[in-house]
Coordinates of C-alpha atoms in Angstrom, one line a residue:
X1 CA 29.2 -1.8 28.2
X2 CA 25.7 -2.4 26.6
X3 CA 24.7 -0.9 23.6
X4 CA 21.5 1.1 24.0
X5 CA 19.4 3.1 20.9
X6 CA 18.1 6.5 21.3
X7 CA 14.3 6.4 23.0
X8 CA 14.9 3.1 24.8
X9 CA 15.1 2.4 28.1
X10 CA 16.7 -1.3 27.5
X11 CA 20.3 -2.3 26.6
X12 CA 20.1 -3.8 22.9
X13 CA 21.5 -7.2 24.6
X14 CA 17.5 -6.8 26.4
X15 CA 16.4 -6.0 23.2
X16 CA 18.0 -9.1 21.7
X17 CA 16.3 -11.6 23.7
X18 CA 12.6 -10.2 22.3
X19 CA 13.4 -11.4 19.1
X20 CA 14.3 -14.2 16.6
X21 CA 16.0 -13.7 14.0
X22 CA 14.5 -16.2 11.5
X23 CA 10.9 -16.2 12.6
X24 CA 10.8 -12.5 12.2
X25 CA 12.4 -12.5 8.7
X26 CA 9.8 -15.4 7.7
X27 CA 7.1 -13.0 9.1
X28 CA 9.3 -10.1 7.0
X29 CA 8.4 -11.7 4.1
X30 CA 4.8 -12.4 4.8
X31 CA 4.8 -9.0 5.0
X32 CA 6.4 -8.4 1.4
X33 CA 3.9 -10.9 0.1
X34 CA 1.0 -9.6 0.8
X35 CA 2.2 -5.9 -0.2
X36 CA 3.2 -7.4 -3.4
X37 CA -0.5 -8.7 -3.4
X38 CA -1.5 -5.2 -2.7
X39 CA -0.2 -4.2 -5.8
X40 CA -0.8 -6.9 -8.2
X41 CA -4.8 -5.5 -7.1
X42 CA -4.2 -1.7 -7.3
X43 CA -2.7 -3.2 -10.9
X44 CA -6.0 -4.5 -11.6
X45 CA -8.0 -1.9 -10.6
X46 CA -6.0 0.6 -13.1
X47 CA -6.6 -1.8 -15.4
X48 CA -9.9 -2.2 -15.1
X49 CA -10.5 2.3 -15.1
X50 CA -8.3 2.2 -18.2
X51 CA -10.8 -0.4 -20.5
X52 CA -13.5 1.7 -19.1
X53 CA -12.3 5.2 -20.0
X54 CA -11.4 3.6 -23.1
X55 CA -15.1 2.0 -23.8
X56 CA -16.5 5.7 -23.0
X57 CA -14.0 7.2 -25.3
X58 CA -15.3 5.2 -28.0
X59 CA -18.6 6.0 -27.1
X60 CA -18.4 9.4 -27.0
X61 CA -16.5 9.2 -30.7
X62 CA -19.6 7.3 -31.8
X63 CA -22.1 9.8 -30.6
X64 CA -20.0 12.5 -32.4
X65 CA -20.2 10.5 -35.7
X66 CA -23.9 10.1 -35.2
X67 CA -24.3 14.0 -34.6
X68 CA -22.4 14.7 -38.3
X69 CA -24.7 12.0 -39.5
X70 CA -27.9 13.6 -38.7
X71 CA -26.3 17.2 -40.1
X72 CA -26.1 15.7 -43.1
X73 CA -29.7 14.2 -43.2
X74 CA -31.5 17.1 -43.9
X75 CA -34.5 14.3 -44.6
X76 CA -34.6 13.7 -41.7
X77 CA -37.6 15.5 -39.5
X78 CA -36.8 14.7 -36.0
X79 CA -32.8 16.2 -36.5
X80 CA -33.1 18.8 -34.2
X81 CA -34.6 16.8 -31.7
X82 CA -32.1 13.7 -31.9
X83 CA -29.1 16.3 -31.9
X84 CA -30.4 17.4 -28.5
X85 CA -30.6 14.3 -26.9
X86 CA -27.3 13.4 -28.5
X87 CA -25.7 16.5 -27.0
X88 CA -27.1 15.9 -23.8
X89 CA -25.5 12.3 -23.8
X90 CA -21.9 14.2 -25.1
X91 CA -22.3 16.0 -22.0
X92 CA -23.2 13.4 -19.6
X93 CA -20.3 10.9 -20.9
X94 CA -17.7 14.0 -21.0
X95 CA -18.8 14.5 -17.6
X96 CA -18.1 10.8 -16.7
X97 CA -14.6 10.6 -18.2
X98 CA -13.4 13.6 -16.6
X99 CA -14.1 11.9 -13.7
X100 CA -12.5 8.6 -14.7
X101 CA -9.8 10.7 -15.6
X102 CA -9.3 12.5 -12.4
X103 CA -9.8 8.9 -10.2
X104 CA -7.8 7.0 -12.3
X105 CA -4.6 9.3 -12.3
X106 CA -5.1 9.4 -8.2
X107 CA -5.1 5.3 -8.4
X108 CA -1.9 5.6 -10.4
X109 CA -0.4 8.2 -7.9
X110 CA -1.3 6.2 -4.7
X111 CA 0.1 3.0 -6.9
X112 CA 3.5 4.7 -7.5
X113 CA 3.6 5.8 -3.9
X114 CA 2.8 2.2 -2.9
X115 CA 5.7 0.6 -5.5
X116 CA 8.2 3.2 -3.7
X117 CA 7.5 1.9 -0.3
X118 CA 7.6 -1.4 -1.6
X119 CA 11.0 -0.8 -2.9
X120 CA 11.6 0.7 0.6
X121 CA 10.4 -2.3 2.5
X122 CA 12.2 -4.9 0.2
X123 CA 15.6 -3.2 0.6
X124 CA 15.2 -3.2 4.3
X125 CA 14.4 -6.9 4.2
X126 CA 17.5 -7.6 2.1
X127 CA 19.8 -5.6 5.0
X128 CA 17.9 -8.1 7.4
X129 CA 18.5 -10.8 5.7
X130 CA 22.2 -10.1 4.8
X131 CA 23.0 -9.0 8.4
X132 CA 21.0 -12.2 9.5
X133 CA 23.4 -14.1 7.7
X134 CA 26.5 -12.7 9.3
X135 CA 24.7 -12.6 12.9
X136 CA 26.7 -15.6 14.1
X137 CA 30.5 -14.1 13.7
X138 CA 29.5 -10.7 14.2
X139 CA 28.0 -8.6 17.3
X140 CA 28.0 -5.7 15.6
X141 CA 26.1 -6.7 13.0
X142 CA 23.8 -8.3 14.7
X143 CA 23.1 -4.8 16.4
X144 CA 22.7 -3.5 13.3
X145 CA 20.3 -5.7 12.6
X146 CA 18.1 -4.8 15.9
X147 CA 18.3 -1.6 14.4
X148 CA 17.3 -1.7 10.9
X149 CA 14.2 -3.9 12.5
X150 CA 13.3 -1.4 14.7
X151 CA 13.3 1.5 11.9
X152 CA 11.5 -1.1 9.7
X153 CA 8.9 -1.3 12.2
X154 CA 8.5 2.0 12.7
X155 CA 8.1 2.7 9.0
X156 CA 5.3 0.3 9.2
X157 CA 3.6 2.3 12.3
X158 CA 5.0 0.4 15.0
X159 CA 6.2 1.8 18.0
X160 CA 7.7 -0.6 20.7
X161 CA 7.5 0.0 24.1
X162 CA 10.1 -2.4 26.0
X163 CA 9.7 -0.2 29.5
X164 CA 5.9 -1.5 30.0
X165 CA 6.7 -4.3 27.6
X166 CA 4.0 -4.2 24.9
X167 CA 4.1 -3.0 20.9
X168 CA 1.9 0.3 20.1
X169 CA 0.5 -0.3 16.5
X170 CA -0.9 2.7 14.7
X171 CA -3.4 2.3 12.3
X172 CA -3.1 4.8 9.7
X173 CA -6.9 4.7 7.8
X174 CA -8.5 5.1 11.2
X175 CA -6.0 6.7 13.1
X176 CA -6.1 4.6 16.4
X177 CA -3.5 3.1 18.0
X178 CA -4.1 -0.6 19.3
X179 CA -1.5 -1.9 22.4
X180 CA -0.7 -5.4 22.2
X181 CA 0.8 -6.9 25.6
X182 CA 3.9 -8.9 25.5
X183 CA 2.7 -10.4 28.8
X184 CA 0.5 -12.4 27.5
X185 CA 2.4 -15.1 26.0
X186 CA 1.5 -14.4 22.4
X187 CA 3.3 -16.8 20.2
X188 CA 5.3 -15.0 17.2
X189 CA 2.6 -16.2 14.3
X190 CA -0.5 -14.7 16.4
X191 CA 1.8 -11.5 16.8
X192 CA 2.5 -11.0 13.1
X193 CA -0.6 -11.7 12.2
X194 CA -2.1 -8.9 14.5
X195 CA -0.1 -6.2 13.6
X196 CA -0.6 -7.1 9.7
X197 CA -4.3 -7.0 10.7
X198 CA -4.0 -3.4 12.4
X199 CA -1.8 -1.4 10.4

């Protein structure tokens, strides 16, 4: 009797025969590259707020050493007026780093989420990989397999639909979903490469 998942209409022995094992694990791991990519740039681009919240911190220390200077200058006729200007400037640049502040600790929030689903998507490609490996001596496993794919892909906002044989890929920043036939005769690289495009 044929083993079928929850949702499908197909027997995972159907299921089987839309997929190989290697190309999809090479196309796993194009996956995991570029993501690592993705983070190696959110890196970056934290670093790159940081030496600028840092270079207005320093800035707005040096205004408040000129502002004790002129204090202390009584000599000096146009105090009052500098100390304005300067104050106005404190303001501004306060108002800036708040700002940097407030961006900065969202970047870092949306980089941990990122390293968390990365962690997520790598341990799901070792289970592939590992149950890949036993395939051959094991049906079971190679069930298992199917399955952890399937879940990966949904993870990624994936949804296939063997009944009308196409793959519905969500894309979460504009919140379409784009059907991709399996009719058509798409080979495996021109597959991965649109649903890598499109989510």
């Amino acid at each position: 009797m044929s083993t079928q998942f929850p949702g499908l209409s197909l027997p995972i022995v159907q299921i089987r025969s839309f997929f190989d094992i290697q190309k999809d694990i090479s196309a796993m791991d194009t996956i995991n590259n570029n993501l690592k990519k993705l983070e190696s740039l959110r890196q970056d681009e934290l670093d790159r707020h940081q030496d600028k919240l840092d270079e207005l911190q320093r800035e707005l220390d040096n205004f408040r050493t000129s502002i004790t200077d002129l204090k202390n200058d009584q000599k000096s006729k146009d105090v009052k007026e500098e100390l304005l200007k300067l104050e106005d400037l404190i303001f501004t640049v306060a108002k800036h780093l708040t700002s940097l502040n407030m961006e900065l600790n969202a970047l870092k929030l949306k980089h941990n989420q990122d390293l968390v689903k990365l962690e997520d998507l790598q341990n799901k490609l070792s289970d592939l990989e590992q149950t890949s490996v036993e395939s051959d001596t094991s049906k079971n496993v190679s069930e298992r397999s199917k399955a952890l794919k399937l879940k990966l892909y949904e993870s990624l906002g994936l949804k296939l639909d063997f009944e009308n044989k196409q793959i519905l890929v969500l894309n979460k920043k504009s919140q379409k979903t784009n059907v991709l036939s399996l009719d058509q005769g798409y080979d495996e690289m021109f597959v991965s490469e649109y649903i890598w495009d499109n989510i």
